[in-house]
Each structure stands twice: as structure tokens, then as C-alpha cells.
Amino acid sequence: MTADAFLLYGTPSVEAEPIRLRAGALTADLVNGNLRTIRHGGIEVLRAIAYIVRDRDWGTYEPVLSDLTVDQGADTFSVSYSASCIVPEGSRLDFRATIEASADGQLVFDVSALPESDFETNRCGFCILHPIAGLAGSPVTVEHTDGSVMETKLPHLIAPWQPFKNLRAISHEVRPGVVAECRMEGDAFEMEDQRNWSDASYKTYVRPLALPWPYVLPAGETLRKTISLRVTGDGKVPAAATAAEHIRVELGEAGPLLPDIGVIIYPDEVDAPLENLQMLSALGPQQLMFHYDPTCGHGLGALQSYARLAAAYPVETTLECVVSCVGDLDAELSGVADMVRQAGLKLSAIAVSPSVDRQSTPPGSAWPQCPPLEDVYAAARRAFPDIRLGGGMFSYFTELNRKRVPADLLDFVTHCTCPIVHAADDLSVMQSLEALPFITASVRAIFGAKPYRIGPSTIAMRQNPYGGATKANPHRQRIAMADRDPRHAGLFAAAWTIGYAARVAPAGLEMLTLSGFAGPFGVLAASGEPVGEGEPRPIFQAVRGLCELAGHRHVAARTSDETRVLTLAARSPSGKTVMWLANLTASDVTVDISGFERRHLVMTPYAITRIG
């Protein structure tokens, strides 16, 4: 890793190195008391076993660990520790954890929790993550709490609701002749398809969502839960690949055109691009997306400021219009159209979504009051008859998957993603890129060839569909559901952005938005960042590179290790092949780029590189 963590992550803070544990062919990483990357014979069996405590807004408490003991034997390991979750209001939850593993493929993670006082939570217990790479759509054996056993498959396309409920155990084949069984004791578990939120996992979690939440853990009542992993069979252990091996790039056939690149603009951020038009032109977005939300007080003034920017930088424009739906729809939307005309704002398209649809409707919850989407879209079409009309969700694919819009009334569908809904560590954020092809494939399965847009999608969360608000992050930490993220200012975000575009390129999007211009989602730095205030953040180079490729023909491309390096390739109208590479890791990697101007390329942590 380079010495400058500040440049990599936008913060001097670096995550602690995990403790690597081994018991025979079983390995796992210990991270803050939980297990990550559990492998058998080098193959990932489980992505994580974690004991999670969430608040009433689905935020995750960071437990304070004490008395940590790690014993690594010749073919066994054991871990024990105490931990506490303390709420600012004063309530406290203490728990004691033990982890034992042996060379015969057995692993047991046991936790006993004791609330010191009544403790409010949305979830308290284990989450088990199964990976998606190599497992999506594969056979599993499911045992239910009533003892019944079912042979079934993990969903390949993303399931909108829980694929399995009342779980006691789930088994899958790790490799030919080797089976992993994960058994859960202490409560009823169910599984959700976390790819909905761009997590690269299927999550089995404690306490069904159909039960009320938040709920209270009574003071003085011990809660014990146990997860047991058992890997059995005598299949051949594959030869382990070494990190020193060169990563190879393979190019395939040409495919769809690469999308226009947009930037999101909010009313309070218009001055920055107006004062930096040369920088905006250097960035080169093909589209400006203007956010308009009357529930936040946006009105004629916001539209007038957008009109000034649209006149100064004349490209395609889309109004992302929240519809309050509190009165007559025609009156509301025709009122917006009148103000657009009064402001002199020339629009190419409008995307509309009811305000209530920005909030999630979890399984078992009542759908909020909302006019039929058919009526909302019809009113928008009457108000804006001469421009393209889009709809979908201004939140995430989750909500679009659960409330599937009548797309035959639309000219395009749209949604966003955010990688820090459930976890905000560096590994989880980069792993979220694995889920994107499943999201785009699921959208295509639902809506066919309908023109399709994604964004704005950024590391930070611009709105929280699952609670009252996003989390403030004044100290620039790695926090789930945060309204700003330090890594957006570092090289990390540039690599994530190129990786994102690479993962969605085969879907044939018409527009992709992965940044703003200024502000916490923008390409220009604020004060106290690795580069000077007003200077381009590292993500600027990534977004500019994507803008330059817009309209080029996508060329199928893959690397021999897409957990470390992703590539986006395109062919220009003149026939020239251009390729962007992104190192997704905090280590140097060597890439074999035979066929281009040199044979090998050494990429530093989170570097992005243009070839051709």
C-alpha cells in the first residue's frame, strides 16, 4: 500500500488488518469480533458470520470489544471476547462471544447477550452471508424450523421478497464432493436477497421481518444464539492461486453502445458549475440531471437557477421531479410545467416519482397511501407532452423490484443504488460491484428492452428509504447510511466508479450518473481533502473517462481475477479500442495487457488507468 492513506480513502484512517485464522482446510478473517471470508480449500463458503445490533433506523451499532483472546493451534482456532453496545440515551447491551473451529471442518459461533436495561432494536442477532459468485441459481437444501426439508435453488434473478423463511439450516455444494451446512439456533431465521441493495450476498438473518420492529429486549433477560458451520466430504482441494500471479485481460465481441454520462445537480449546488464552466466542459457530461423536490421547498427559484446552467452548458437535461401527491395531480404537475416555462428551462426529459415511494415498504408492512402510478404518469404526460417521460424509483433497485412500475406508460425506467446500506467497510463497498450485473439482468427481465437509466449512484447515501434520515458523518468515518463518505474524495472512489461502469456496461443503458459536480457527491474537492478546495477529486478523471467513451461500442472484457481488477473496454467509431482498468484493492497488482502498447502494467492501490 502507498503511504498516503489520505489520498486513497479521503481520510487518514485505515481499517485494521483482519486476523487470519486457520483450522485445517478452513480459513476465516476475524474483523471486529465477526468472521469474514470463510473459505474451505481456498473457496469462499460464507462471506460472513456476524453478530449485528441495529437501531430503530436500521443503523448498525459499533460494539466496543474487551477481553479479546485468540488461540491459533496447529489445526484449530478459538476466539472469545466481551462486547458492549451503548446508546447515547443511556441503554446498554452486553454480550459474550466464543468461536471454535477444528480441522474436521466444524465451526461454532456462539453469543449470549444481556441487556443492562430495556434495549430498543430493529435486529439483534446473527447475519450469515452466502456469496453470490458461483452460487447464484445453484441448488441448496433448506431445513425449516418445523423439521421439513426442501431441495431448491438460490434465486438467480433477484428475488423481491424473502426466498426462504423459518430457516433452521441451509446446505450447498462448495465443490464436487464437498458440502457446507450452516445451522442456526436460538430464533427463527429467514433469508433475503441482498443483491436488491447491491450487496454481493444472500443474507440469512435473525427474527422475521413480519414481526413488529423496533422491539425491546427486556432488561436482565439473556438471549443466546448459535451458528454452526459443518463442511463435509472428500472432494479434491484445488491448487491455490497466488496473489503474485499476473492478472490477464481478455477481450471479446463488441456489444451495445456505452451510455451518456450524467451529473446530478441540486438547487444549492448550481453556483459551482456556473463559476467553473471550463471545468464542467473538461469533465464533459452528456446530460445534466436537475433534482426538484417541492416537499423540500423547491420552486421557481430552483428552476430559474437550473435554466441559467442549462443555457451556459447546453446539453441534454432531465428534471428529476418528486411528486408530493397531496392534492390534484394535474394541478400539481401542470404547476411545475408552468414554472419550468416561466423559468425558461429547456428540458429533454422529466422523471417523476411519488414522494412516498422514496420510503421502503418492507415485507409485512402496509403500502403507504399513493395514487395509482398510472394516474401519476398520465398527469405528467399531460403536463409535459413534448418531452420524454421516465419513472421508476429515485431510491434503489429494491423498491423498483418490489413496486414494479407500469413501464409501458414510460419512455424510460430508472433507479439508483448505494453500496453502504448495510455495511461500509472497504471490502463490502468494492464487493457490491459484483451484484450490479444481477441488478441489470433483473431489470431487463422485468422491463425488457425499455430504455434504462441508473443513477445518481454514489458511495454516500443521498436519502434513507429505511429510516428517518441518512446518518451525519462530520468526522469522515466509514459509516453505513451516511450522507457523505470520505472515500468519495480519494482514489478509492475513482476505482469504484470505473468498476461500476464496467459491471453495468453489457446492459445497454442509455444514461449512467455516478456523481454530481460539486458538494458531497461531486467531482470537485471541498476543504480538508487530499487535493485543494475546488480542485478535481480523483473521481473527476474516472467520470471524464466515462464521458469520453459515451456512444462508443462496448467491447466484452473480463480479467482473470475480477475481485482485484475490473476492465471497461470500448471501440470508437473509427475502430480504435480503448480500455480502462481499475485496481479494486489496497495492494499493487500486475496486469498482463498483451496486445496493447506494452506487455505488463503494475497498478498501485485503487489506481485507474486508460490503455489505448
PDB file of C-alpha atoms in Angstrom, residues 70-287:
ATOM      1  CA  VAL A  70      -7.344 -15.537  20.049  1.00  0.00           C
ATOM      2  CA  ASP A  71      -5.774 -19.012  20.213  1.00  0.00           C
ATOM      3  CA  GLN A  72      -4.383 -20.390  16.959  1.00  0.00           C
ATOM      4  CA  GLY A  73      -3.419 -24.051  17.245  1.00  0.00           C
ATOM      5  CA  ALA A  74      -1.825 -26.363  14.717  1.00  0.00           C
ATOM      6  CA  ASP A  75      -5.219 -27.353  13.246  1.00  0.00           C
ATOM      7  CA  THR A  76      -7.712 -25.449  15.384  1.00  0.00           C
ATOM      8  CA  PHE A  77      -8.546 -21.934  16.432  1.00  0.00           C
ATOM      9  CA  SER A  78     -10.654 -20.354  19.139  1.00  0.00           C
ATOM     10  CA  VAL A  79     -11.760 -16.791  19.855  1.00  0.00           C
ATOM     11  CA  SER A  80     -13.534 -15.259  22.824  1.00  0.00           C
ATOM     12  CA  TYR A  81     -14.416 -11.711  23.780  1.00  0.00           C
ATOM     13  CA  SER A  82     -16.884  -9.488  25.569  1.00  0.00           C
ATOM     14  CA  ALA A  83     -18.638  -6.574  23.868  1.00  0.00           C
ATOM     15  CA  SER A  84     -20.987  -3.700  24.643  1.00  0.00           C
ATOM     16  CA  CYS A  85     -23.378  -1.590  22.595  1.00  0.00           C
ATOM     17  CA  ILE A  86     -24.151   1.685  24.357  1.00  0.00           C
ATOM     18  CA  VAL A  87     -26.922   4.004  23.179  1.00  0.00           C
ATOM     19  CA  PRO A  88     -26.381   7.758  23.658  1.00  0.00           C
ATOM     20  CA  GLU A  89     -29.631   7.888  25.643  1.00  0.00           C
ATOM     21  CA  GLY A  90     -28.073   5.515  28.166  1.00  0.00           C
ATOM     22  CA  SER A  91     -29.342   1.989  27.494  1.00  0.00           C
ATOM     23  CA  ARG A  92     -26.723  -0.737  27.114  1.00  0.00           C
ATOM     24  CA  LEU A  93     -26.448  -4.255  25.723  1.00  0.00           C
ATOM     25  CA  ASP A  94     -23.561  -6.528  26.761  1.00  0.00           C
ATOM     26  CA  PHE A  95     -22.727  -9.823  25.094  1.00  0.00           C
ATOM     27  CA  ARG A  96     -20.168 -12.610  25.349  1.00  0.00           C
ATOM     28  CA  ALA A  97     -18.982 -14.405  22.211  1.00  0.00           C
ATOM     29  CA  THR A  98     -16.990 -17.582  21.560  1.00  0.00           C
ATOM     30  CA  ILE A  99     -15.817 -19.041  18.244  1.00  0.00           C
ATOM     31  CA  GLU A 100     -14.373 -22.561  17.937  1.00  0.00           C
ATOM     32  CA  ALA A 101     -13.117 -24.292  14.781  1.00  0.00           C
ATOM     33  CA  SER A 102     -11.411 -27.628  14.139  1.00  0.00           C
ATOM     34  CA  ALA A 103      -9.596 -29.372  11.288  1.00  0.00           C
ATOM     35  CA  ASP A 104     -12.613 -31.585  10.510  1.00  0.00           C
ATOM     36  CA  GLY A 105     -14.483 -28.618   9.018  1.00  0.00           C
ATOM     37  CA  GLN A 106     -16.530 -27.680  12.076  1.00  0.00           C
ATOM     38  CA  LEU A 107     -17.016 -24.068  13.191  1.00  0.00           C
ATOM     39  CA  VAL A 108     -19.298 -22.837  16.002  1.00  0.00           C
ATOM     40  CA  PHE A 109     -20.027 -19.163  16.753  1.00  0.00           C
ATOM     41  CA  ASP A 110     -21.995 -18.681  19.995  1.00  0.00           C
ATOM     42  CA  VAL A 111     -23.233 -15.430  21.587  1.00  0.00           C
ATOM     43  CA  SER A 112     -25.106 -14.728  24.806  1.00  0.00           C
ATOM     44  CA  ALA A 113     -26.456 -11.180  25.161  1.00  0.00           C
ATOM     45  CA  LEU A 114     -27.717  -9.485  28.329  1.00  0.00           C
ATOM     46  CA  PRO A 115     -29.431  -6.061  28.253  1.00  0.00           C
ATOM     47  CA  GLU A 116     -28.490  -3.958  31.270  1.00  0.00           C
ATOM     48  CA  SER A 117     -31.741  -2.034  30.786  1.00  0.00           C
ATOM     49  CA  ASP A 118     -34.598  -2.280  28.299  1.00  0.00           C
ATOM     50  CA  PHE A 119     -32.903  -2.060  24.899  1.00  0.00           C
ATOM     51  CA  GLU A 120     -34.719  -0.957  21.730  1.00  0.00           C
ATOM     52  CA  THR A 121     -33.558  -2.505  18.468  1.00  0.00           C
ATOM     53  CA  ASN A 122     -34.711  -3.432  14.982  1.00  0.00           C
ATOM     54  CA  ARG A 123     -32.478  -6.521  14.988  1.00  0.00           C
ATOM     55  CA  CYS A 124     -30.210  -8.222  17.476  1.00  0.00           C
ATOM     56  CA  GLY A 125     -28.568 -11.458  16.431  1.00  0.00           C
ATOM     57  CA  PHE A 126     -26.663 -13.209  13.689  1.00  0.00           C
ATOM     58  CA  CYS A 127     -26.480 -12.410   9.992  1.00  0.00           C
ATOM     59  CA  ILE A 128     -24.984 -15.075   7.724  1.00  0.00           C
ATOM     60  CA  LEU A 129     -23.913 -14.059   4.239  1.00  0.00           C
ATOM     61  CA  HIS A 130     -23.633 -16.536   1.381  1.00  0.00           C
ATOM     62  CA  PRO A 131     -21.595 -15.297  -1.591  1.00  0.00           C
ATOM     63  CA  ILE A 132     -23.210 -14.820  -4.996  1.00  0.00           C
ATOM     64  CA  ALA A 133     -20.287 -15.567  -7.338  1.00  0.00           C
ATOM     65  CA  GLY A 134     -20.658 -19.212  -8.357  1.00  0.00           C
ATOM     66  CA  LEU A 135     -23.698 -19.705  -6.104  1.00  0.00           C
ATOM     67  CA  ALA A 136     -26.474 -17.623  -7.699  1.00  0.00           C
ATOM     68  CA  GLY A 137     -29.099 -20.001  -9.072  1.00  0.00           C
ATOM     69  CA  SER A 138     -27.382 -23.094  -7.667  1.00  0.00           C
ATOM     70  CA  PRO A 139     -29.052 -25.963  -5.731  1.00  0.00           C
ATOM     71  CA  VAL A 140     -29.398 -25.746  -1.943  1.00  0.00           C
ATOM     72  CA  THR A 141     -31.027 -27.902   0.729  1.00  0.00           C
ATOM     73  CA  VAL A 142     -33.165 -25.946   3.160  1.00  0.00           C
ATOM     74  CA  GLU A 143     -34.308 -27.230   6.551  1.00  0.00           C
ATOM     75  CA  HIS A 144     -37.189 -25.344   8.180  1.00  0.00           C
ATOM     76  CA  THR A 145     -37.949 -24.803  11.850  1.00  0.00           C
ATOM     77  CA  ASP A 146     -40.725 -27.441  11.699  1.00  0.00           C
ATOM     78  CA  GLY A 147     -38.169 -30.072  10.599  1.00  0.00           C
ATOM     79  CA  SER A 148     -39.260 -30.204   6.955  1.00  0.00           C
ATOM     80  CA  VAL A 149     -36.501 -30.351   4.316  1.00  0.00           C
ATOM     81  CA  MET A 150     -36.711 -28.877   0.821  1.00  0.00           C
ATOM     82  CA  GLU A 151     -34.444 -29.263  -2.196  1.00  0.00           C
ATOM     83  CA  THR A 152     -34.497 -25.953  -4.046  1.00  0.00           C
ATOM     84  CA  LYS A 153     -32.250 -23.312  -5.618  1.00  0.00           C
ATOM     85  CA  LEU A 154     -30.952 -19.908  -4.663  1.00  0.00           C
ATOM     86  CA  PRO A 155     -32.602 -17.277  -6.875  1.00  0.00           C
ATOM     87  CA  HIS A 156     -30.663 -16.314  -9.997  1.00  0.00           C
ATOM     88  CA  LEU A 157     -32.640 -13.187 -10.808  1.00  0.00           C
ATOM     89  CA  ILE A 158     -33.071 -11.033  -7.719  1.00  0.00           C
ATOM     90  CA  ALA A 159     -36.000 -12.071  -5.523  1.00  0.00           C
ATOM     91  CA  PRO A 160     -38.058  -9.067  -4.348  1.00  0.00           C
ATOM     92  CA  TRP A 161     -39.163 -10.837  -1.166  1.00  0.00           C
ATOM     93  CA  GLN A 162     -37.558 -13.424   1.099  1.00  0.00           C
ATOM     94  CA  PRO A 163     -36.814 -16.605  -0.858  1.00  0.00           C
ATOM     95  CA  PHE A 164     -36.735 -18.730   2.331  1.00  0.00           C
ATOM     96  CA  LYS A 165     -38.461 -18.291   5.692  1.00  0.00           C
ATOM     97  CA  ASN A 166     -38.453 -20.124   9.022  1.00  0.00           C
ATOM     98  CA  LEU A 167     -34.947 -21.430   8.412  1.00  0.00           C
ATOM     99  CA  ARG A 168     -33.066 -23.807  10.647  1.00  0.00           C
ATOM    100  CA  ALA A 169     -30.289 -24.843   8.229  1.00  0.00           C
ATOM    101  CA  ILE A 170     -29.120 -24.382   4.647  1.00  0.00           C
ATOM    102  CA  SER A 171     -26.622 -26.538   2.749  1.00  0.00           C
ATOM    103  CA  HIS A 172     -24.827 -26.082  -0.551  1.00  0.00           C
ATOM    104  CA  GLU A 173     -22.056 -27.734  -2.546  1.00  0.00           C
ATOM    105  CA  VAL A 174     -18.712 -25.992  -2.142  1.00  0.00           C
ATOM    106  CA  ARG A 175     -17.048 -28.074  -4.858  1.00  0.00           C
ATOM    107  CA  PRO A 176     -17.713 -31.584  -6.185  1.00  0.00           C
ATOM    108  CA  GLY A 177     -17.909 -33.967  -3.237  1.00  0.00           C
ATOM    109  CA  VAL A 178     -17.823 -31.235  -0.549  1.00  0.00           C
ATOM    110  CA  VAL A 179     -20.959 -29.819   1.132  1.00  0.00           C
ATOM    111  CA  ALA A 180     -21.299 -26.961   3.629  1.00  0.00           C
ATOM    112  CA  GLU A 181     -24.192 -26.893   6.092  1.00  0.00           C
ATOM    113  CA  CYS A 182     -24.926 -23.744   8.079  1.00  0.00           C
ATOM    114  CA  ARG A 183     -27.198 -24.368  11.079  1.00  0.00           C
ATOM    115  CA  MET A 184     -28.890 -21.604  13.100  1.00  0.00           C
ATOM    116  CA  GLU A 185     -30.174 -21.980  16.651  1.00  0.00           C
ATOM    117  CA  GLY A 186     -31.863 -19.627  19.105  1.00  0.00           C
ATOM    118  CA  ASP A 187     -34.532 -17.961  16.973  1.00  0.00           C
ATOM    119  CA  ALA A 188     -36.369 -18.172  13.655  1.00  0.00           C
ATOM    120  CA  PHE A 189     -34.244 -17.075  10.703  1.00  0.00           C
ATOM    121  CA  GLU A 190     -35.128 -16.087   7.165  1.00  0.00           C
ATOM    122  CA  MET A 191     -33.186 -15.152   4.043  1.00  0.00           C
ATOM    123  CA  GLU A 192     -33.345 -12.026   1.915  1.00  0.00           C
ATOM    124  CA  ASP A 193     -31.685 -11.440  -1.426  1.00  0.00           C
ATOM    125  CA  GLN A 194     -29.247  -8.674  -0.532  1.00  0.00           C
ATOM    126  CA  ARG A 195     -28.447  -8.086  -4.187  1.00  0.00           C
ATOM    127  CA  ASN A 196     -31.541  -5.854  -4.045  1.00  0.00           C
ATOM    128  CA  TRP A 197     -29.340  -3.293  -2.253  1.00  0.00           C
ATOM    129  CA  SER A 198     -26.242  -4.124  -4.380  1.00  0.00           C
ATOM    130  CA  ASP A 199     -24.761  -6.229  -1.562  1.00  0.00           C
ATOM    131  CA  ALA A 200     -22.904  -9.193  -3.044  1.00  0.00           C
ATOM    132  CA  SER A 201     -24.620 -11.782  -0.858  1.00  0.00           C
ATOM    133  CA  TYR A 202     -27.706 -13.662   0.204  1.00  0.00           C
ATOM    134  CA  LYS A 203     -28.342 -12.733   3.843  1.00  0.00           C
ATOM    135  CA  THR A 204     -29.855 -15.095   6.395  1.00  0.00           C
ATOM    136  CA  TYR A 205     -30.815 -13.080   9.458  1.00  0.00           C
ATOM    137  CA  VAL A 206     -32.486 -13.437  12.798  1.00  0.00           C
ATOM    138  CA  ARG A 207     -36.101 -12.511  13.554  1.00  0.00           C
ATOM    139  CA  PRO A 208     -38.667 -12.443  10.713  1.00  0.00           C
ATOM    140  CA  LEU A 209     -39.476  -9.013   9.321  1.00  0.00           C
ATOM    141  CA  ALA A 210     -43.194  -9.787   9.633  1.00  0.00           C
ATOM    142  CA  LEU A 211     -42.788  -9.376  13.395  1.00  0.00           C
ATOM    143  CA  PRO A 212     -43.022  -5.844  14.830  1.00  0.00           C
ATOM    144  CA  TRP A 213     -39.972  -3.597  14.849  1.00  0.00           C
ATOM    145  CA  PRO A 214     -38.467  -1.831  16.596  1.00  0.00           C
ATOM    146  CA  TYR A 215     -38.860  -4.126  19.568  1.00  0.00           C
ATOM    147  CA  VAL A 216     -37.483  -4.118  23.117  1.00  0.00           C
ATOM    148  CA  LEU A 217     -35.064  -6.598  24.684  1.00  0.00           C
ATOM    149  CA  PRO A 218     -36.138  -6.750  28.337  1.00  0.00           C
ATOM    150  CA  ALA A 219     -33.551  -5.844  30.964  1.00  0.00           C
ATOM    151  CA  GLY A 220     -31.851  -8.813  32.617  1.00  0.00           C
ATOM    152  CA  GLU A 221     -33.108 -11.416  30.091  1.00  0.00           C
ATOM    153  CA  THR A 222     -30.315 -13.433  28.464  1.00  0.00           C
ATOM    154  CA  LEU A 223     -30.584 -14.156  24.718  1.00  0.00           C
ATOM    155  CA  ARG A 224     -28.418 -16.947  23.320  1.00  0.00           C
ATOM    156  CA  LYS A 225     -27.920 -17.699  19.631  1.00  0.00           C
ATOM    157  CA  THR A 226     -25.573 -20.137  17.903  1.00  0.00           C
ATOM    158  CA  ILE A 227     -24.371 -20.587  14.328  1.00  0.00           C
ATOM    159  CA  SER A 228     -22.703 -23.881  13.353  1.00  0.00           C
ATOM    160  CA  LEU A 229     -20.887 -24.429  10.053  1.00  0.00           C
ATOM    161  CA  ARG A 230     -20.038 -28.005   9.037  1.00  0.00           C
ATOM    162  CA  VAL A 231     -18.060 -28.745   5.863  1.00  0.00           C
ATOM    163  CA  THR A 232     -18.020 -32.450   4.938  1.00  0.00           C
ATOM    164  CA  GLY A 233     -16.836 -34.598   2.040  1.00  0.00           C
ATOM    165  CA  ASP A 234     -13.594 -35.713   0.498  1.00  0.00           C
ATOM    166  CA  GLY A 235     -13.524 -33.704  -2.722  1.00  0.00           C
ATOM    167  CA  LYS A 236     -10.142 -32.755  -4.056  1.00  0.00           C
ATOM    168  CA  VAL A 237      -8.792 -29.467  -2.702  1.00  0.00           C
ATOM    169  CA  PRO A 238      -7.931 -27.230  -5.687  1.00  0.00           C
ATOM    170  CA  ALA A 239      -4.475 -25.779  -6.059  1.00  0.00           C
ATOM    171  CA  ALA A 240      -4.408 -22.300  -4.569  1.00  0.00           C
ATOM    172  CA  ALA A 241      -3.721 -19.358  -6.842  1.00  0.00           C
ATOM    173  CA  THR A 242      -1.078 -16.932  -5.664  1.00  0.00           C
ATOM    174  CA  ALA A 243      -1.589 -13.198  -5.365  1.00  0.00           C
ATOM    175  CA  ALA A 244       1.672 -12.725  -7.276  1.00  0.00           C
ATOM    176  CA  GLU A 245       0.197 -14.140 -10.499  1.00  0.00           C
ATOM    177  CA  HIS A 246      -0.319 -11.621 -13.262  1.00  0.00           C
ATOM    178  CA  ILE A 247      -3.939 -10.734 -13.943  1.00  0.00           C
ATOM    179  CA  ARG A 248      -4.864 -11.393 -17.534  1.00  0.00           C
ATOM    180  CA  VAL A 249      -7.271  -9.335 -19.646  1.00  0.00           C
ATOM    181  CA  GLU A 250      -9.463 -10.998 -22.266  1.00  0.00           C
ATOM    182  CA  LEU A 251     -11.384  -9.018 -24.882  1.00  0.00           C
ATOM    183  CA  GLY A 252     -14.462 -10.355 -26.671  1.00  0.00           C
ATOM    184  CA  GLU A 253     -17.053  -9.159 -29.132  1.00  0.00           C
ATOM    185  CA  ALA A 254     -18.492  -5.698 -29.497  1.00  0.00           C
ATOM    186  CA  GLY A 255     -21.878  -5.111 -27.876  1.00  0.00           C
ATOM    187  CA  PRO A 256     -24.247  -2.214 -27.097  1.00  0.00           C
ATOM    188  CA  LEU A 257     -23.356   1.457 -27.111  1.00  0.00           C
ATOM    189  CA  LEU A 258     -21.996   2.862 -23.872  1.00  0.00           C
ATOM    190  CA  PRO A 259     -24.376   5.271 -22.136  1.00  0.00           C
ATOM    191  CA  ASP A 260     -24.482   9.008 -21.829  1.00  0.00           C
ATOM    192  CA  ILE A 261     -22.922  10.143 -18.559  1.00  0.00           C
ATOM    193  CA  GLY A 262     -24.921  12.493 -16.366  1.00  0.00           C
ATOM    194  CA  VAL A 263     -24.202  14.584 -13.308  1.00  0.00           C
ATOM    195  CA  ILE A 264     -26.784  15.315 -10.631  1.00  0.00           C
ATOM    196  CA  ILE A 265     -27.328  18.968  -9.708  1.00  0.00           C
ATOM    197  CA  TYR A 266     -29.166  20.191  -6.602  1.00  0.00           C
ATOM    198  CA  PRO A 267     -30.526  23.754  -6.207  1.00  0.00           C
ATOM    199  CA  ASP A 268     -27.873  24.761  -3.680  1.00  0.00           C
ATOM    200  CA  GLU A 269     -25.064  23.490  -5.918  1.00  0.00           C
ATOM    201  CA  VAL A 270     -25.756  25.425  -9.138  1.00  0.00           C
ATOM    202  CA  ASP A 271     -23.280  28.235  -8.493  1.00  0.00           C
ATOM    203  CA  ALA A 272     -20.267  25.895  -8.568  1.00  0.00           C
ATOM    204  CA  PRO A 273     -20.695  24.715 -12.184  1.00  0.00           C
ATOM    205  CA  LEU A 274     -21.693  28.227 -13.302  1.00  0.00           C
ATOM    206  CA  GLU A 275     -18.457  29.573 -11.807  1.00  0.00           C
ATOM    207  CA  ASN A 276     -16.428  26.669 -13.233  1.00  0.00           C
ATOM    208  CA  LEU A 277     -17.819  26.214 -16.733  1.00  0.00           C
ATOM    209  CA  GLN A 278     -14.392  25.421 -18.125  1.00  0.00           C
ATOM    210  CA  MET A 279     -14.045  22.595 -15.596  1.00  0.00           C
ATOM    211  CA  LEU A 280     -17.555  21.342 -16.386  1.00  0.00           C
ATOM    212  CA  SER A 281     -16.696  21.325 -20.091  1.00  0.00           C
ATOM    213  CA  ALA A 282     -13.464  19.465 -19.365  1.00  0.00           C
ATOM    214  CA  LEU A 283     -15.487  16.848 -17.491  1.00  0.00           C
ATOM    215  CA  GLY A 284     -17.789  16.576 -20.484  1.00  0.00           C
ATOM    216  CA  PRO A 285     -21.099  15.090 -19.249  1.00  0.00           C
ATOM    217  CA  GLN A 286     -23.684  14.497 -21.945  1.00  0.00           C
ATOM    218  CA  GLN A 287     -26.583  15.078 -19.546  1.00  0.00           C
TER     219      GLN A 287
END
